[in-house]
PDB file of C-alpha atoms in Angstrom:
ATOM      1  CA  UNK A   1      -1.244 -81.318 -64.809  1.00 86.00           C
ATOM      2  CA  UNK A   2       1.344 -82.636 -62.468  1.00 88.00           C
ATOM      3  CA  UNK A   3      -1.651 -83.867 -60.023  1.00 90.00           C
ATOM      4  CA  UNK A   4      -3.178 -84.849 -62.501  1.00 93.00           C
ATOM      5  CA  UNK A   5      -0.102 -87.437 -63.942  1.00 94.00           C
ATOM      6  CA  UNK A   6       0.201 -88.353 -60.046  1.00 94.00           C
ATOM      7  CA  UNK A   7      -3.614 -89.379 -59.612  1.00 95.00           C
ATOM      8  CA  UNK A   8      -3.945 -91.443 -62.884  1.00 95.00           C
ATOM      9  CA  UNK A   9      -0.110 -93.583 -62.101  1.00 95.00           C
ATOM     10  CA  UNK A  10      -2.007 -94.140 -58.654  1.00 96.00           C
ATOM     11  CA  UNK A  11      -4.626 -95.706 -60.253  1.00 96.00           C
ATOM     12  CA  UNK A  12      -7.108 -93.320 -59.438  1.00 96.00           C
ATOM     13  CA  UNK A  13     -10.503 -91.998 -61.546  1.00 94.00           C
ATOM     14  CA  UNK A  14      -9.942 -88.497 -60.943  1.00 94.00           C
ATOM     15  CA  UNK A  15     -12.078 -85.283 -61.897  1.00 92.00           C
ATOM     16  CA  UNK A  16      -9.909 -81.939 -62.152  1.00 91.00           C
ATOM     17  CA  UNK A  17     -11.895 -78.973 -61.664  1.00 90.00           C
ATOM     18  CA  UNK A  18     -11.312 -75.229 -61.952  1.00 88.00           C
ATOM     19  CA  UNK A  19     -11.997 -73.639 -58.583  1.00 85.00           C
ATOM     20  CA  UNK A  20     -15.144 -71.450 -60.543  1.00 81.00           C
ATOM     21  CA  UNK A  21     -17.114 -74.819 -61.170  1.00 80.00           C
ATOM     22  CA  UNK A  22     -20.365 -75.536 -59.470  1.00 79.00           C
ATOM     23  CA  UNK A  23     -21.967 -79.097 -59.241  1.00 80.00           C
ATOM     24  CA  UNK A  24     -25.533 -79.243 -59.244  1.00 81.00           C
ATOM     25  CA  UNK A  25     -25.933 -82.575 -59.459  1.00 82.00           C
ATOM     26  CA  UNK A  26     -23.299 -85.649 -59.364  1.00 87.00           C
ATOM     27  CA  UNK A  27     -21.021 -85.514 -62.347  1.00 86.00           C
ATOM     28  CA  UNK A  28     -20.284 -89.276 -62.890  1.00 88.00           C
ATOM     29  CA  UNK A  29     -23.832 -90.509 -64.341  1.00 87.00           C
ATOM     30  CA  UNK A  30     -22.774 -88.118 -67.472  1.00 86.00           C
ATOM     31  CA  UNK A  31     -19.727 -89.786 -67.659  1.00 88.00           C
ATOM     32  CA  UNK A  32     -19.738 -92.697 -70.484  1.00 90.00           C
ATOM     33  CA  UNK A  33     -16.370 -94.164 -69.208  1.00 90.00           C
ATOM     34  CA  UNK A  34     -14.992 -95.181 -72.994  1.00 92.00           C
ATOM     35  CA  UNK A  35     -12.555 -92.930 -73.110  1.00 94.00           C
ATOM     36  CA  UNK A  36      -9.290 -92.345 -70.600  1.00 95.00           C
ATOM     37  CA  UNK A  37     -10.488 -88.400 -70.978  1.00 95.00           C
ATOM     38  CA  UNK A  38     -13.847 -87.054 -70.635  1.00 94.00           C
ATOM     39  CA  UNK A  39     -13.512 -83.113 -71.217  1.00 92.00           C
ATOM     40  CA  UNK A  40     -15.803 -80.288 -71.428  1.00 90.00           C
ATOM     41  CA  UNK A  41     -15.785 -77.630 -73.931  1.00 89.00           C
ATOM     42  CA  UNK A  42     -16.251 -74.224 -74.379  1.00 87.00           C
ATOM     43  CA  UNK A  43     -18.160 -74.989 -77.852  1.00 86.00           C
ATOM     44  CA  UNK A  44     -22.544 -73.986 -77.370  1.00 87.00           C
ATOM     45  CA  UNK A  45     -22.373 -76.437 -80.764  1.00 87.00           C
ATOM     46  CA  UNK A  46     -19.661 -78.882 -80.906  1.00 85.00           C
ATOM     47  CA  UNK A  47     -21.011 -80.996 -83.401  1.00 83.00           C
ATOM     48  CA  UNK A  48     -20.724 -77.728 -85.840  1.00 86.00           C
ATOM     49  CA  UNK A  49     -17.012 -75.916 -83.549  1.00 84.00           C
ATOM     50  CA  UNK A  50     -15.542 -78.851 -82.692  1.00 82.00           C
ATOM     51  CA  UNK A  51     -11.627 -79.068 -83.984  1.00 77.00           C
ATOM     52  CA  UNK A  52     -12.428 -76.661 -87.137  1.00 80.00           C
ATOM     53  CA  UNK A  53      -9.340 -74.109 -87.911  1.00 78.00           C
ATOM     54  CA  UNK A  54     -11.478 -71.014 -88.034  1.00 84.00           C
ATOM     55  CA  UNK A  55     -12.450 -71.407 -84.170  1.00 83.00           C
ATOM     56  CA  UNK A  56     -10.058 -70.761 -81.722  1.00 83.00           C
ATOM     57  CA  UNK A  57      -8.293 -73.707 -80.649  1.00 76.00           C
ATOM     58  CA  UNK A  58      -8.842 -73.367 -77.002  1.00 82.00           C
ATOM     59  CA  UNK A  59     -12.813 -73.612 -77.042  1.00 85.00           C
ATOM     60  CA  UNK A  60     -12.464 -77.258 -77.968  1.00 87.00           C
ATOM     61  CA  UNK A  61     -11.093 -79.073 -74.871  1.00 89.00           C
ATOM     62  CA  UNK A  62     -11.838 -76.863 -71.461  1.00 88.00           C
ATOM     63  CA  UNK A  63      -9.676 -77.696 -69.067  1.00 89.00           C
ATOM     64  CA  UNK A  64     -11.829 -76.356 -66.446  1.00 89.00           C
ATOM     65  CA  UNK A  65     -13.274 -79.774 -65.946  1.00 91.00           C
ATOM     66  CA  UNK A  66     -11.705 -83.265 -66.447  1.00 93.00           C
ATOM     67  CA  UNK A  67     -12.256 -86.750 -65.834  1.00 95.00           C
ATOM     68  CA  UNK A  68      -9.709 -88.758 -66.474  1.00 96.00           C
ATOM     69  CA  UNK A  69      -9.410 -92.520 -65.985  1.00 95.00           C
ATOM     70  CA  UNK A  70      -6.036 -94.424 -65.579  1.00 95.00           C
ATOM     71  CA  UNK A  71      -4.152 -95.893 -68.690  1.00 94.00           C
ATOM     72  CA  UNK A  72      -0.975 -96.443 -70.140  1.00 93.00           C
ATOM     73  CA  UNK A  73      -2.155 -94.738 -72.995  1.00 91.00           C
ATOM     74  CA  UNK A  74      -2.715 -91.339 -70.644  1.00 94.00           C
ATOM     75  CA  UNK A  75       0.252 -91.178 -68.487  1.00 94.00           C
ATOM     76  CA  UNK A  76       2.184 -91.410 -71.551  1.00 92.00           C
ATOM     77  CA  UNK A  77       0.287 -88.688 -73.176  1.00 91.00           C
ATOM     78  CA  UNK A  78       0.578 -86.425 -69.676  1.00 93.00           C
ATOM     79  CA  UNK A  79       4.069 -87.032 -69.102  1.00 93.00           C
ATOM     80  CA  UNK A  80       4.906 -86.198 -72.788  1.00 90.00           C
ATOM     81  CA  UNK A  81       2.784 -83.167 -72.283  1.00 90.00           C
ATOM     82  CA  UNK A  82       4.453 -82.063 -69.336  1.00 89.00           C
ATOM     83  CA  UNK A  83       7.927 -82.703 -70.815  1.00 88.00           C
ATOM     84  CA  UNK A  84       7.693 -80.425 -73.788  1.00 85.00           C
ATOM     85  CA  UNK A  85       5.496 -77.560 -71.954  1.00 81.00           C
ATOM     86  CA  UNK A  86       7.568 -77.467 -68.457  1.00 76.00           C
ATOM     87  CA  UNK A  87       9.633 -74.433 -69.551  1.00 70.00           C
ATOM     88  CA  UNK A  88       8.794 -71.039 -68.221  1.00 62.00           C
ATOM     89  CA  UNK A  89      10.971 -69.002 -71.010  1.00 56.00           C
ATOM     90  CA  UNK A  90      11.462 -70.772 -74.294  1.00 62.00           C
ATOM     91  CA  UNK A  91      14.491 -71.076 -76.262  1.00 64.00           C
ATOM     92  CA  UNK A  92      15.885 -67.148 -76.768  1.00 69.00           C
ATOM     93  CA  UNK A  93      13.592 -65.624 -74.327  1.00 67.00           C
ATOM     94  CA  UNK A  94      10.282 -66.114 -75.592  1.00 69.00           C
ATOM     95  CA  UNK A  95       7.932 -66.718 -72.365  1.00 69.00           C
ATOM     96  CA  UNK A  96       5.357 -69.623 -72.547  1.00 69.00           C
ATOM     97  CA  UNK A  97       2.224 -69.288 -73.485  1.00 70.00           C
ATOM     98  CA  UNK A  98       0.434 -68.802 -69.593  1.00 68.00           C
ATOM     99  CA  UNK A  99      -3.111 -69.813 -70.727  1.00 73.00           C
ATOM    100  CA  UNK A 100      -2.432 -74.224 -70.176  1.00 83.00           C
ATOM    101  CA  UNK A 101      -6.002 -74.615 -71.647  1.00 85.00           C
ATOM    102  CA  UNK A 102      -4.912 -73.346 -75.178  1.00 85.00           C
ATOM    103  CA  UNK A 103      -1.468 -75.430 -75.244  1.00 86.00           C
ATOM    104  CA  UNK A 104      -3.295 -78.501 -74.275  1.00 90.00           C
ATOM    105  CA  UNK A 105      -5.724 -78.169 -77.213  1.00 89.00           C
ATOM    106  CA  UNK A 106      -2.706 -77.260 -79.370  1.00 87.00           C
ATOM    107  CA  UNK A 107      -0.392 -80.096 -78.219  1.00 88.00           C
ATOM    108  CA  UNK A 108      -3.884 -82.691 -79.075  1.00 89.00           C
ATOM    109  CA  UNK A 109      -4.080 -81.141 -82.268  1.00 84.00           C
ATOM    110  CA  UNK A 110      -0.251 -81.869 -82.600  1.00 83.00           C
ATOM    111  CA  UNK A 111      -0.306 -85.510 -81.839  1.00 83.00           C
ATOM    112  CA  UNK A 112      -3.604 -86.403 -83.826  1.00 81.00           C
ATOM    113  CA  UNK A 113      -1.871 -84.856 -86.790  1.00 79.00           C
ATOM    114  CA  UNK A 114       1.446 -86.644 -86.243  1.00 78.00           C
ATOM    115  CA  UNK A 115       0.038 -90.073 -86.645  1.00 74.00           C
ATOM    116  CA  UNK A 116      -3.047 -92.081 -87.710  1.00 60.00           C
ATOM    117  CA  UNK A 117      -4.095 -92.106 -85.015  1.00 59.00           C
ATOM    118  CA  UNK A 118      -2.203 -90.953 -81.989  1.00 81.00           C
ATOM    119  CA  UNK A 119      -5.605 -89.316 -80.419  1.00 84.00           C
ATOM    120  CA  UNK A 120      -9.317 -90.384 -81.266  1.00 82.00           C
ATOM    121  CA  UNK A 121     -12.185 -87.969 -80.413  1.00 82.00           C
ATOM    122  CA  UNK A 122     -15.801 -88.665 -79.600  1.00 80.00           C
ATOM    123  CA  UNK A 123     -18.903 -86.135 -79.121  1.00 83.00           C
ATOM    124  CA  UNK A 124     -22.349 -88.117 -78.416  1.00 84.00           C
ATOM    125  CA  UNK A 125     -22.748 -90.956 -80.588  1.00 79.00           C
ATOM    126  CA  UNK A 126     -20.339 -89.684 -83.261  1.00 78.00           C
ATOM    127  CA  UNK A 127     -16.525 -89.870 -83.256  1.00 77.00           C
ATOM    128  CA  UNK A 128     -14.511 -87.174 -84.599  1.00 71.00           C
ATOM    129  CA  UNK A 129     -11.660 -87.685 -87.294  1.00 64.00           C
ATOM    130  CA  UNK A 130      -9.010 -84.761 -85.581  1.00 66.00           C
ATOM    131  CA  UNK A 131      -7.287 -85.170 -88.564  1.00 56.00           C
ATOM    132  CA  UNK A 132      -9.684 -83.625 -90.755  1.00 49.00           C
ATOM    133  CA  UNK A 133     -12.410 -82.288 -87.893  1.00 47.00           C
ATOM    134  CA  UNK A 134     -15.754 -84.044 -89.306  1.00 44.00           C
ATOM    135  CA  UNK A 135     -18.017 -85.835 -86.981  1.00 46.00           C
ATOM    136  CA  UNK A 136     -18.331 -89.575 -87.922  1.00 48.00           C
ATOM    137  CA  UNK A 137     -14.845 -89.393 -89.402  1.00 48.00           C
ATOM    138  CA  UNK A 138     -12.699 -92.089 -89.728  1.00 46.00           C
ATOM    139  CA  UNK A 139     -10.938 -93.928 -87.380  1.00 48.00           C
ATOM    140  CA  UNK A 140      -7.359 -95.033 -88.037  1.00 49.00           C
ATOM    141  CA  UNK A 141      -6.328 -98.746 -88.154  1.00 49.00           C
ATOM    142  CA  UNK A 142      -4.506 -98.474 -84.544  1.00 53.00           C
ATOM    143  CA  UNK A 143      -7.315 -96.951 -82.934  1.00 55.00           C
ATOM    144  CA  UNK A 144      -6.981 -99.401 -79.705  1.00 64.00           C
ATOM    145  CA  UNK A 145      -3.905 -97.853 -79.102  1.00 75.00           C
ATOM    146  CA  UNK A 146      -4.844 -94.178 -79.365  1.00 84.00           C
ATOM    147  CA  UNK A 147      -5.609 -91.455 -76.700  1.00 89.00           C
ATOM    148  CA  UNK A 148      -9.177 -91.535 -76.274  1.00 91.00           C
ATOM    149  CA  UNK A 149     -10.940 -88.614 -75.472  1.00 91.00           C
ATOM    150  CA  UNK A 150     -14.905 -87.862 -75.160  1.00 91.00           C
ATOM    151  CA  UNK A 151     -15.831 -84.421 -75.324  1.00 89.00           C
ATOM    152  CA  UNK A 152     -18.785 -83.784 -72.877  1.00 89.00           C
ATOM    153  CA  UNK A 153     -21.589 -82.571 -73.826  1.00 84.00           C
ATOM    154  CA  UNK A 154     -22.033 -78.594 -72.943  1.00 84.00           C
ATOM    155  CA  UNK A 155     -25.790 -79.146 -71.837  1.00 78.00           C
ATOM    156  CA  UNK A 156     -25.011 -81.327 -69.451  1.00 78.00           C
ATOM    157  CA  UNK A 157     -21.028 -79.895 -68.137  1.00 74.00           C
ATOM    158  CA  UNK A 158     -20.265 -76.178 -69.005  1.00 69.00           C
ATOM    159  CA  UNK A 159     -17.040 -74.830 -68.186  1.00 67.00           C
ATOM    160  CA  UNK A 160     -15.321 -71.733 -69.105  1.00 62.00           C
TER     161      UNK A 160
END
């Protein structure tokens, strides 16, 4: 995540990859480039999985591949990120959650809820409402100013 934060105040369109990922074919003609994160998931049908509450919350966004594009909107987001997950051992002893891919979807969930909207989401043609999970959802009055992120579509970019 820290590369990551480094890369996109650089300036740079960067693509984070677990080290399991194979690349048939180059990457960046399935990228639509409206949104400062592009994102796999771990979802066969996202259109049906995608931000529900009886899925597990770490299928949505894989972090195994990224493509993130620079923007204020971003770097804030990261460096927030990073700030309230940097601890190893919470408060009274209780160790972090190890598995970064599940507290990233959590802390998205977090911010879309806490404001209308702090995060948009988009799968295909269809944006998602995270506040209420439904494809075509609405799309708050500030959405310029939101996190945008575009879910990938697993046909094309499968990680997990």
């Amino acid at each position: 995540w820290q590369l990551l934060l480094v890369g996109i105040k650089q300036g740079l369109d960067i693509i984070v990859m677990d080290s399991d990922i194979v690349v048939f074919r180059d990457p960046f003609p399935l990228m639509r480039g409206d949104a400062d994160i592009e994102i796999s998931t771990e979802h066969f049908w996202p259109e049906q999985h995608l931000w529900r509450r009886w899925v597990r919350p770490e299928d949505d966004l894989s972090t195994g591949f990224i493509f993130a594009r620079p923007s204020y909107r971003l770097s804030s987001f990261l460096v927030d990120f990073l700030r309230v997950n940097h601890w190893e051992v919470l408060l009274g002893g209780t160790p972090r959650d190890p598995f970064d891919q599940r507290v990233f979807n959590k802390f998205v969930s977090e911010r879309a809820a806490a404001c209308d909207p702090c995060v948009t989401g988009s799968y295909l043609e269809s944006d998602i409402d995270l506040g209420v999970a439904t494809l075509g959802g609405r799309v708050g009055s500030q959405a310029d100013q939101a996190l945008r992120i575009r879910v990938l579509d697993p046909v094309h970019v499968v990680s997990n």
